[in-house]
Amino acid sequence: MLDQALTMPLPSPRGPLSTALLDLLTRDVDDAAARAFARTTQDEVAGRSDLVDDDDVQVTLLCLYELHHRGLTGVDDAWEWHPSVIDARRHIEAPFEAELRSRVTVPETSATTASEVAATLFELAAADSGPSVARFVAKRATRDQVDELLMHRSVYQLKEADPHTWAIPRLSGAPKAALVEIQTDEYGGGRPERVHSTLFAQTMREAGLDDTYGAYLDDVPASTLAPVNMMSMFGLQRRLRGAIVGHLAAYEMTSSIPCRLYSTGLQRVGLGPGATEYFDEHVEADAVHEQIAGRDLAGRLAEAEPALLPDILFGAAACLTVDGWSGERMIERWSAGESSLRTHRSAQPLLQGA
Amino acid sequence: MSRASIRAVPDRSSQDAPPGAATADEPTAPRGASSTTITLCPDGPLLVRGDVELFDADGERVEPRRSTVALCRCGASAIKPFCDGTHKVNGFRSDV
């Protein structure tokens, strides 16, 4: 069904908060129940720390954001802007953002011009010392671990570029033109078969995986959902436009070389050109995008709105740090000979032969 | 054949931009009189925007797969003539 192909299937709950949300969203719109959910959210979240690693909170937030992306299968679109649902989201976003701001180290800078800001961002990306999932995949990953990587990545890559697109109407002039220039390429430059999320779906099919939007949501841990939720949070709020711009710059600046390594790894475990095309495309595309994102987007935005510079750097540092936590967990599990998934579905023959 | 203009990145800041060039308020990439521009990215590639045809030494067309391309300037790219980001790890430095 078309609806099922476009919308995200409802995930399984991971605790009391996500249980309450899924119960709410599968009803007809009900104001009293929604108000009760907002109160539940406030109470639940107040008692928790480390929201980045909280499966219940992260899957709840992902569903709340999905209302604004493609929607949830079987869920009434009227929930998207229901004030109590937005209220509940704010009860999660505020402490989530506060946690990120306290845990992410933002570099000091005296940069003011576009070129100086770009240089600062390139230095930040180059200094990123997180564990390299890409190097692991290039050299050591088994075929099962490659499948797991694709399952983790599918949560974002099947909606690749969408959170950053939300920034376009919040920008003007040179930074807007730069973001559109990048996003046009992300969306295939007018060719549907070149849309990056479509290329990723092709990679999944080539690997024998299910390319349905959200198919592996239940398999991936909070640490995989948190970076995706962070992007949606930065993208959806105009106040955080500096952060989503900085995020994109750092993302692009740490993409082309890792993508070459991913491609090498996929080939090493026996996957063909149809599977590596997504990564090969990113080697070339992101070497272009990082130049545009550094100077023309982030740099020119900092020139136009100097007050946004701290958030540009925060968004960039948050991208590197939170993605780093996610990768660290994957490598820890793999190095211990364990699956990086919450489930062990990759061991089932169903997926291999699908 | 289009006439290309070559512009180093620092020239793009609005204070010393030539007539017709982008200012912070104009939604344009660097623009001189030409519709094709080549931007010299510091310590990085040549960013080519606009209508351009690319050929190898035998006259075979090299098909760009996007409207803006980055041409390798450090010499170490594995996907020459395009940039693959290798300049970031091989110590390449440019004057402009």
Short mmCIF file of C-alpha atoms in Angstrom, two decimals:
data_model
loop_
_atom_site.label_atom_id
_atom_site.label_comp_id
_atom_site.label_asym_id
_atom_site.label_seq_id
_atom_site.Cartn_x
_atom_site.Cartn_y
_atom_site.Cartn_z
CA MET A 1 0.00 0.00 0.00
CA LEU A 2 1.23 3.46 -0.86
CA ASP A 3 0.44 4.73 2.63
CA GLN A 4 2.54 2.01 4.21
CA ALA A 5 5.44 2.70 1.87
CA LEU A 6 5.50 6.40 2.74
CA THR A 7 4.76 6.41 6.43
CA MET A 8 6.78 4.90 9.24
CA PRO A 9 5.38 1.73 10.79
CA LEU A 10 4.65 2.10 14.50
CA PRO A 11 7.61 0.86 16.53
CA SER A 12 7.29 -1.36 19.59
CA PRO A 13 7.24 0.54 22.89
CA ARG A 14 10.39 0.50 25.02
CA GLY A 15 8.98 1.65 28.35
CA PRO A 16 6.09 3.51 30.00
CA LEU A 17 6.49 6.74 28.03
CA SER A 18 6.52 5.17 24.56
CA THR A 19 3.70 2.83 25.63
CA ALA A 20 1.63 5.88 26.58
CA LEU A 21 2.44 7.70 23.32
CA LEU A 22 1.59 4.75 21.08
CA ASP A 23 -1.64 4.25 23.02
CA LEU A 24 -2.51 7.92 22.47
CA LEU A 25 -1.61 8.12 18.78
CA THR A 26 -3.58 5.06 17.80
CA ARG A 27 -6.78 6.67 19.16
CA ASP A 28 -8.98 9.25 17.54
CA VAL A 29 -7.83 12.72 18.58
CA ASP A 30 -8.70 13.09 22.24
CA ASP A 31 -7.81 16.35 24.02
CA ALA A 32 -8.10 15.03 27.57
CA ALA A 33 -5.96 11.98 26.81
CA ALA A 34 -3.40 14.20 25.10
CA ARG A 35 -3.22 16.50 28.13
CA ALA A 36 -2.73 13.46 30.34
CA PHE A 37 0.07 12.27 28.07
CA ALA A 38 1.82 15.66 28.31
CA ARG A 39 1.68 15.43 32.13
CA THR A 40 2.97 11.85 32.03
CA THR A 41 5.83 12.96 29.81
CA GLN A 42 6.77 15.80 32.14
CA ASP A 43 6.77 13.46 35.16
CA GLU A 44 8.59 10.62 33.40
CA VAL A 45 11.35 12.75 31.93
CA ALA A 46 11.90 14.72 35.13
CA GLY A 47 12.97 11.52 36.86
CA ARG A 48 15.50 10.49 34.25
CA SER A 49 19.06 11.43 33.39
CA ASP A 50 21.13 10.45 30.37
CA LEU A 51 18.33 10.93 27.85
CA VAL A 52 20.74 10.22 24.97
CA ASP A 53 20.91 6.58 26.04
CA ASP A 54 17.29 6.26 27.17
CA ASP A 55 15.53 3.90 24.77
CA ASP A 56 12.05 4.81 25.99
CA VAL A 57 12.66 8.56 25.60
CA GLN A 58 14.45 8.34 22.25
CA VAL A 59 11.84 6.13 20.58
CA THR A 60 9.10 8.42 21.92
CA LEU A 61 10.87 11.47 20.52
CA LEU A 62 11.44 9.75 17.18
CA CYS A 63 7.70 9.09 16.87
CA LEU A 64 6.88 12.67 17.84
CA TYR A 65 9.23 13.97 15.13
CA GLU A 66 7.97 11.44 12.62
CA LEU A 67 4.60 13.19 12.78
CA HIS A 68 6.43 16.10 11.08
CA HIS A 69 8.44 13.94 8.65
CA ARG A 70 6.37 11.32 6.84
CA GLY A 71 3.86 10.41 9.51
CA LEU A 72 3.20 7.15 11.29
CA THR A 73 1.22 4.36 9.68
CA GLY A 74 -2.39 4.44 10.83
CA VAL A 75 -1.94 7.60 12.92
CA ASP A 76 -4.29 10.56 12.35
CA ASP A 77 -2.41 13.53 10.83
CA ALA A 78 -4.34 15.77 13.22
CA TRP A 79 -1.95 14.70 15.99
CA GLU A 80 0.95 16.52 14.30
CA TRP A 81 0.09 19.97 15.65
CA HIS A 82 -2.03 18.97 18.63
CA PRO A 83 -0.94 21.47 21.33
CA SER A 84 -0.63 18.82 24.04
CA VAL A 85 1.52 16.61 21.81
CA ILE A 86 3.75 19.60 21.07
CA ASP A 87 3.77 20.32 24.81
CA ALA A 88 4.89 16.75 25.50
CA ARG A 89 7.63 17.06 22.88
CA ARG A 90 8.87 20.24 24.54
CA HIS A 91 9.07 18.38 27.87
CA ILE A 92 11.57 16.01 26.21
CA GLU A 93 13.36 18.48 23.94
CA ALA A 94 14.26 20.98 26.66
CA PRO A 95 16.19 18.52 28.86
CA PHE A 96 17.57 16.72 25.76
CA GLU A 97 18.98 19.98 24.41
CA ALA A 98 20.30 20.91 27.87
CA GLU A 99 22.02 17.53 28.16
CA LEU A 100 23.63 17.96 24.74
CA ARG A 101 24.79 21.47 25.57
CA SER A 102 26.36 20.27 28.82
CA ARG A 103 28.04 17.19 27.34
CA VAL A 104 29.27 18.57 24.00
CA THR A 105 32.50 20.57 24.06
CA VAL A 106 32.26 23.58 21.77
CA PRO A 107 35.55 25.07 20.55
CA GLU A 108 36.51 28.66 21.27
CA THR A 109 37.05 30.77 18.18
CA SER A 110 37.86 34.30 17.15
CA ALA A 111 36.65 33.59 13.60
CA THR A 112 34.43 36.23 12.04
CA THR A 113 34.77 35.92 8.25
CA ALA A 114 33.29 33.11 6.18
CA SER A 115 36.75 31.71 5.40
CA GLU A 116 37.79 31.80 9.06
CA VAL A 117 34.59 30.08 10.15
CA ALA A 118 35.09 27.41 7.47
CA ALA A 119 38.69 26.89 8.61
CA THR A 120 37.49 26.53 12.22
CA LEU A 121 34.92 23.92 11.17
CA PHE A 122 37.44 21.99 9.06
CA GLU A 123 39.85 21.98 12.04
CA LEU A 124 37.10 20.75 14.36
CA ALA A 125 36.17 17.94 11.96
CA ALA A 126 39.82 16.98 11.44
CA ALA A 127 40.40 16.82 15.20
CA ASP A 128 37.48 14.46 15.68
CA SER A 129 39.07 11.58 17.54
CA GLY A 130 36.04 9.32 17.87
CA PRO A 131 36.27 5.65 16.99
CA SER A 132 36.04 5.05 13.28
CA VAL A 133 33.20 2.75 12.32
CA ALA A 134 34.30 3.33 8.73
CA ARG A 135 37.81 2.00 9.37
CA PHE A 136 36.35 -1.00 11.22
CA VAL A 137 34.03 -1.74 8.32
CA ALA A 138 36.80 -1.30 5.75
CA LYS A 139 39.16 -3.71 7.49
CA ARG A 140 37.39 -6.06 9.87
CA ALA A 141 33.60 -6.14 9.68
CA THR A 142 31.88 -9.43 8.88
CA ARG A 143 29.01 -9.59 6.43
CA ASP A 144 26.56 -9.67 9.39
CA GLN A 145 28.18 -6.56 10.86
CA VAL A 146 27.88 -4.77 7.51
CA ASP A 147 24.18 -5.64 7.53
CA GLU A 148 23.91 -4.25 11.05
CA LEU A 149 25.63 -1.05 9.95
CA LEU A 150 23.09 -0.62 7.15
CA MET A 151 20.23 -1.28 9.58
CA HIS A 152 21.52 1.39 11.98
CA ARG A 153 22.09 3.86 9.18
CA SER A 154 18.68 3.22 7.58
CA VAL A 155 16.87 5.15 10.34
CA TYR A 156 18.38 8.37 8.99
CA GLN A 157 19.57 7.53 5.49
CA LEU A 158 16.08 6.66 4.25
CA LYS A 159 15.13 10.27 5.04
CA GLU A 160 18.58 11.64 4.31
CA ALA A 161 18.87 15.43 4.13
CA ASP A 162 15.29 16.06 5.28
CA PRO A 163 16.05 17.61 8.72
CA HIS A 164 18.46 20.10 7.14
CA THR A 165 15.92 21.08 4.49
CA TRP A 166 13.77 22.56 7.26
CA ALA A 167 16.42 25.30 7.61
CA ILE A 168 15.94 26.63 4.07
CA PRO A 169 13.04 29.03 4.77
CA ARG A 170 14.78 30.26 7.92
CA LEU A 171 17.80 31.52 5.96
CA SER A 172 18.19 34.23 3.37
CA GLY A 173 20.69 35.36 0.76
CA ALA A 174 24.00 33.53 0.33
CA PRO A 175 23.52 30.90 3.07
CA LYS A 176 20.08 30.01 1.68
CA ALA A 177 21.48 29.65 -1.84
CA ALA A 178 24.29 27.46 -0.50
CA LEU A 179 21.93 25.17 1.40
CA VAL A 180 19.68 24.81 -1.63
CA GLU A 181 22.73 24.04 -3.77
CA ILE A 182 23.69 21.19 -1.40
CA GLN A 183 20.16 19.88 -0.94
CA THR A 184 19.48 19.87 -4.68
CA ASP A 185 22.37 17.45 -5.01
CA GLU A 186 21.13 15.40 -2.01
CA TYR A 187 17.79 15.07 -3.76
CA GLY A 188 19.29 13.90 -7.05
CA GLY A 189 19.44 17.17 -9.01
CA GLY A 190 16.05 16.45 -10.59
CA ARG A 191 16.71 12.74 -11.13
CA PRO A 192 14.63 10.58 -8.77
CA GLU A 193 16.97 7.62 -9.11
CA ARG A 194 19.85 9.76 -7.81
CA VAL A 195 18.08 10.88 -4.61
CA HIS A 196 20.48 9.87 -1.87
CA SER A 197 17.80 8.14 0.22
CA THR A 198 16.82 6.17 -2.91
CA LEU A 199 20.44 5.14 -3.44
CA PHE A 200 20.56 3.97 0.17
CA ALA A 201 17.39 1.92 -0.31
CA GLN A 202 19.12 0.30 -3.30
CA THR A 203 22.10 -0.57 -1.07
CA MET A 204 19.76 -2.23 1.42
CA ARG A 205 18.06 -4.30 -1.26
CA GLU A 206 21.41 -5.33 -2.72
CA ALA A 207 22.40 -6.52 0.76
CA GLY A 208 19.18 -8.53 1.04
CA LEU A 209 17.73 -6.17 3.64
CA ASP A 210 14.27 -4.64 3.85
CA ASP A 211 14.32 -1.11 2.42
CA THR A 212 10.93 -0.20 3.90
CA TYR A 213 11.06 3.14 5.70
CA GLY A 214 11.54 2.43 9.42
CA ALA A 215 11.78 -1.36 8.97
CA TYR A 216 14.61 -1.73 11.49
CA LEU A 217 13.52 0.85 14.03
CA ASP A 218 12.91 -1.81 16.69
CA ASP A 219 16.38 -3.24 16.17
CA VAL A 220 18.47 -0.16 16.83
CA PRO A 221 19.36 1.23 20.25
CA ALA A 222 18.82 4.71 21.71
CA SER A 223 22.37 5.68 20.75
CA THR A 224 21.41 5.28 17.08
CA LEU A 225 18.13 7.18 17.48
CA ALA A 226 19.62 10.11 19.43
CA PRO A 227 21.66 11.57 16.53
CA VAL A 228 18.59 11.39 14.28
CA ASN A 229 16.38 13.04 16.89
CA MET A 230 19.01 15.70 17.43
CA MET A 231 18.88 16.59 13.72
CA SER A 232 15.09 16.81 13.77
CA MET A 233 15.23 19.02 16.87
CA PHE A 234 17.80 21.35 15.28
CA GLY A 235 15.94 21.40 11.97
CA LEU A 236 12.41 21.93 13.25
CA GLN A 237 13.20 24.97 15.38
CA ARG A 238 14.10 28.27 13.78
CA ARG A 239 15.88 29.25 17.00
CA LEU A 240 18.35 26.42 16.34
CA ARG A 241 19.05 27.25 12.67
CA GLY A 242 22.70 27.90 13.52
CA ALA A 243 22.96 24.42 15.03
CA ILE A 244 21.42 22.61 12.04
CA VAL A 245 23.73 24.53 9.69
CA GLY A 246 26.77 23.67 11.79
CA HIS A 247 25.58 20.08 11.95
CA LEU A 248 25.40 19.83 8.18
CA ALA A 249 28.86 21.34 7.77
CA ALA A 250 30.43 18.83 10.19
CA TYR A 251 28.46 15.96 8.68
CA GLU A 252 29.69 16.79 5.17
CA MET A 253 33.25 17.36 6.38
CA THR A 254 33.43 13.86 7.87
CA SER A 255 31.77 12.01 5.02
CA SER A 256 33.81 11.65 1.84
CA ILE A 257 36.79 9.77 3.30
CA PRO A 258 34.66 7.48 5.55
CA CYS A 259 32.36 6.73 2.61
CA ARG A 260 35.34 5.49 0.61
CA LEU A 261 36.16 3.18 3.53
CA TYR A 262 32.56 1.94 3.75
CA SER A 263 32.61 1.20 0.04
CA THR A 264 35.86 -0.75 0.48
CA GLY A 265 34.31 -2.72 3.34
CA LEU A 266 31.16 -3.56 1.40
CA GLN A 267 33.26 -4.80 -1.51
CA ARG A 268 35.46 -6.81 0.85
CA VAL A 269 32.46 -8.78 2.16
CA GLY A 270 31.30 -9.47 -1.37
CA LEU A 271 28.72 -6.78 -2.11
CA GLY A 272 28.65 -5.39 -5.64
CA PRO A 273 28.54 -1.97 -7.31
CA GLY A 274 24.78 -1.65 -6.80
CA ALA A 275 25.40 -1.79 -3.06
CA THR A 276 28.44 0.50 -3.00
CA GLU A 277 26.98 3.12 -5.34
CA TYR A 278 25.48 5.06 -2.43
CA PHE A 279 28.86 5.34 -0.72
CA ASP A 280 30.78 5.98 -3.96
CA GLU A 281 28.36 8.81 -4.76
CA HIS A 282 29.06 10.34 -1.33
CA VAL A 283 32.83 10.27 -1.81
CA GLU A 284 32.41 12.66 -4.72
CA ALA A 285 29.32 14.59 -3.63
CA ASP A 286 30.42 15.34 -0.09
CA ALA A 287 33.83 16.57 -1.23
CA VAL A 288 31.79 19.27 -3.01
CA HIS A 289 29.26 19.75 -0.23
CA GLU A 290 31.85 20.25 2.50
CA GLN A 291 33.32 23.21 0.64
CA ILE A 292 29.92 24.81 0.11
CA ALA A 293 28.76 24.00 3.66
CA GLY A 294 31.90 25.40 5.30
CA ARG A 295 32.20 28.78 3.61
CA ASP A 296 29.04 29.59 1.69
CA LEU A 297 26.57 28.15 4.18
CA ALA A 298 28.02 28.21 7.71
CA GLY A 299 30.58 30.93 7.01
CA ARG A 300 28.21 33.31 5.28
CA LEU A 301 25.53 32.68 7.89
CA ALA A 302 28.01 33.64 10.61
CA GLU A 303 28.80 36.82 8.67
CA ALA A 304 25.11 37.66 8.22
CA GLU A 305 24.10 36.72 11.77
CA PRO A 306 27.20 36.79 14.02
CA ALA A 307 25.09 35.90 17.06
CA LEU A 308 24.55 32.45 15.54
CA LEU A 309 28.25 31.52 15.48
CA PRO A 310 28.20 29.77 18.89
CA ASP A 311 25.27 27.61 17.78
CA ILE A 312 26.94 26.86 14.42
CA LEU A 313 29.91 25.51 16.35
CA PHE A 314 27.64 23.74 18.85
CA GLY A 315 25.77 22.01 16.03
CA ALA A 316 29.03 20.93 14.40
CA ALA A 317 30.52 19.67 17.65
CA ALA A 318 27.26 17.92 18.56
CA CYS A 319 27.24 16.13 15.21
CA LEU A 320 30.74 14.78 15.76
CA THR A 321 30.22 13.95 19.44
CA VAL A 322 26.81 12.28 19.31
CA ASP A 323 27.63 10.32 16.16
CA GLY A 324 30.84 9.36 17.97
CA TRP A 325 28.87 7.92 20.91
CA SER A 326 26.76 5.91 18.52
CA GLY A 327 29.80 4.54 16.70
CA GLU A 328 31.61 3.83 19.94
CA ARG A 329 28.76 1.57 21.08
CA MET A 330 28.75 -0.30 17.79
CA ILE A 331 32.48 -0.93 17.87
CA GLU A 332 32.38 -1.97 21.53
CA ARG A 333 29.76 -4.60 20.79
CA TRP A 334 31.44 -5.83 17.64
CA SER A 335 34.84 -5.99 19.30
CA ALA A 336 33.27 -8.12 22.05
CA GLY A 337 31.89 -10.48 19.42
CA GLU A 338 28.31 -9.33 20.07
CA SER A 339 25.58 -7.88 17.90
CA SER A 340 25.22 -4.09 17.99
CA LEU A 341 21.46 -4.42 17.65
CA ARG A 342 18.91 -4.54 20.47
CA THR A 343 17.59 -7.65 18.82
CA HIS A 344 19.52 -10.33 17.02
CA ARG A 345 17.44 -10.36 13.91
CA SER A 346 20.51 -10.25 11.70
CA ALA A 347 21.22 -13.83 12.73
CA GLN A 348 17.92 -14.98 11.30
CA PRO A 349 17.98 -16.45 7.79
CA LEU A 350 14.87 -14.45 6.87
CA LEU A 351 16.89 -11.26 6.46
CA GLN A 352 19.78 -12.81 4.63
CA GLY A 353 17.52 -14.28 2.03
CA ALA A 354 14.89 -11.53 1.87
CA MET B 1 32.03 28.15 -25.21
CA SER B 2 31.58 29.91 -21.93
CA ARG B 3 34.15 32.25 -20.49
CA ALA B 4 35.25 31.21 -17.02
CA SER B 5 36.13 33.57 -14.24
CA ILE B 6 38.53 32.44 -11.57
CA ARG B 7 38.14 33.85 -8.12
CA ALA B 8 39.95 33.04 -4.90
CA VAL B 9 37.74 32.49 -1.89
CA PRO B 10 38.73 35.52 0.24
CA ASP B 11 37.59 37.83 -2.59
CA ARG B 12 34.10 36.65 -1.95
CA SER B 13 33.62 38.58 1.28
CA SER B 14 31.28 41.43 0.64
CA GLN B 15 33.58 44.32 1.60
CA ASP B 16 35.93 43.99 -1.37
CA ALA B 17 33.67 42.26 -3.82
CA PRO B 18 33.78 43.51 -7.40
CA PRO B 19 30.70 45.00 -9.02
CA GLY B 20 28.15 42.31 -9.70
CA ALA B 21 29.57 39.94 -7.12
CA ALA B 22 27.44 38.48 -4.36
CA THR B 23 26.86 40.37 -1.17
CA ALA B 24 25.54 38.87 2.04
CA ASP B 25 22.03 39.84 1.01
CA GLU B 26 22.13 38.33 -2.44
CA PRO B 27 21.21 34.71 -2.90
CA THR B 28 24.03 33.92 -5.29
CA ALA B 29 27.23 31.98 -5.49
CA PRO B 30 30.32 33.97 -6.59
CA ARG B 31 29.55 35.67 -9.84
CA GLY B 32 31.66 37.77 -12.11
CA ALA B 33 30.69 38.59 -15.68
CA SER B 34 30.78 34.91 -16.59
CA SER B 35 28.14 32.29 -16.00
CA THR B 36 30.88 29.82 -15.12
CA THR B 37 33.01 30.28 -12.03
CA ILE B 38 35.93 28.45 -10.49
CA THR B 39 36.42 28.98 -6.77
CA LEU B 40 39.84 28.27 -5.28
CA CYS B 41 39.09 26.54 -1.99
CA PRO B 42 41.92 27.14 0.50
CA ASP B 43 43.99 23.97 0.92
CA GLY B 44 41.34 22.22 -1.12
CA PRO B 45 39.84 21.65 -4.56
CA LEU B 46 38.69 23.91 -7.39
CA LEU B 47 34.95 24.32 -7.09
CA VAL B 48 33.43 24.67 -10.55
CA ARG B 49 29.95 26.09 -10.98
CA GLY B 50 28.10 26.77 -14.18
CA ASP B 51 28.06 25.55 -17.73
CA VAL B 52 31.28 23.65 -18.35
CA GLU B 53 32.38 20.69 -20.44
CA LEU B 54 35.15 18.44 -19.21
CA PHE B 55 37.37 16.34 -21.53
CA ASP B 56 40.33 14.05 -21.00
CA ALA B 57 43.51 14.31 -23.12
CA ASP B 58 41.99 12.08 -25.80
CA GLY B 59 38.97 14.30 -26.16
CA GLU B 60 36.70 11.89 -24.32
CA ARG B 61 34.04 13.66 -22.36
CA VAL B 62 34.26 13.31 -18.57
CA GLU B 63 30.68 13.38 -17.39
CA PRO B 64 30.11 15.48 -14.27
CA ARG B 65 27.36 13.89 -12.20
CA ARG B 66 26.31 17.10 -10.49
CA SER B 67 25.90 20.75 -11.36
CA THR B 68 28.71 21.89 -9.04
CA VAL B 69 31.88 19.82 -9.14
CA ALA B 70 35.11 19.88 -7.11
CA LEU B 71 38.26 19.25 -9.16
CA CYS B 72 41.27 17.75 -7.39
CA ARG B 73 44.07 20.24 -6.73
CA CYS B 74 46.30 18.16 -4.42
CA GLY B 75 46.91 15.44 -6.99
CA ALA B 76 46.07 12.59 -4.62
CA SER B 77 42.40 11.98 -5.25
CA ALA B 78 41.42 8.41 -6.06
CA ILE B 79 38.59 9.68 -8.28
CA LYS B 80 40.47 12.28 -10.36
CA PRO B 81 39.66 14.63 -11.89
CA PHE B 82 37.21 15.00 -9.00
CA CYS B 83 38.09 15.69 -5.38
CA ASP B 84 37.57 12.93 -2.81
CA GLY B 85 38.65 14.88 0.27
CA THR B 86 42.16 13.36 0.42
CA HIS B 87 43.72 16.85 0.64
CA LYS B 88 42.49 16.94 4.25
CA VAL B 89 44.76 14.07 5.27
CA ASN B 90 47.82 14.47 3.04
CA GLY B 91 48.99 17.87 4.23
CA PHE B 92 48.13 19.72 1.01
CA ARG B 93 48.45 23.48 1.37
CA SER B 94 47.58 26.11 -1.21
CA ASP B 95 48.72 29.73 -1.49
CA VAL B 96 45.18 30.81 -2.30
#
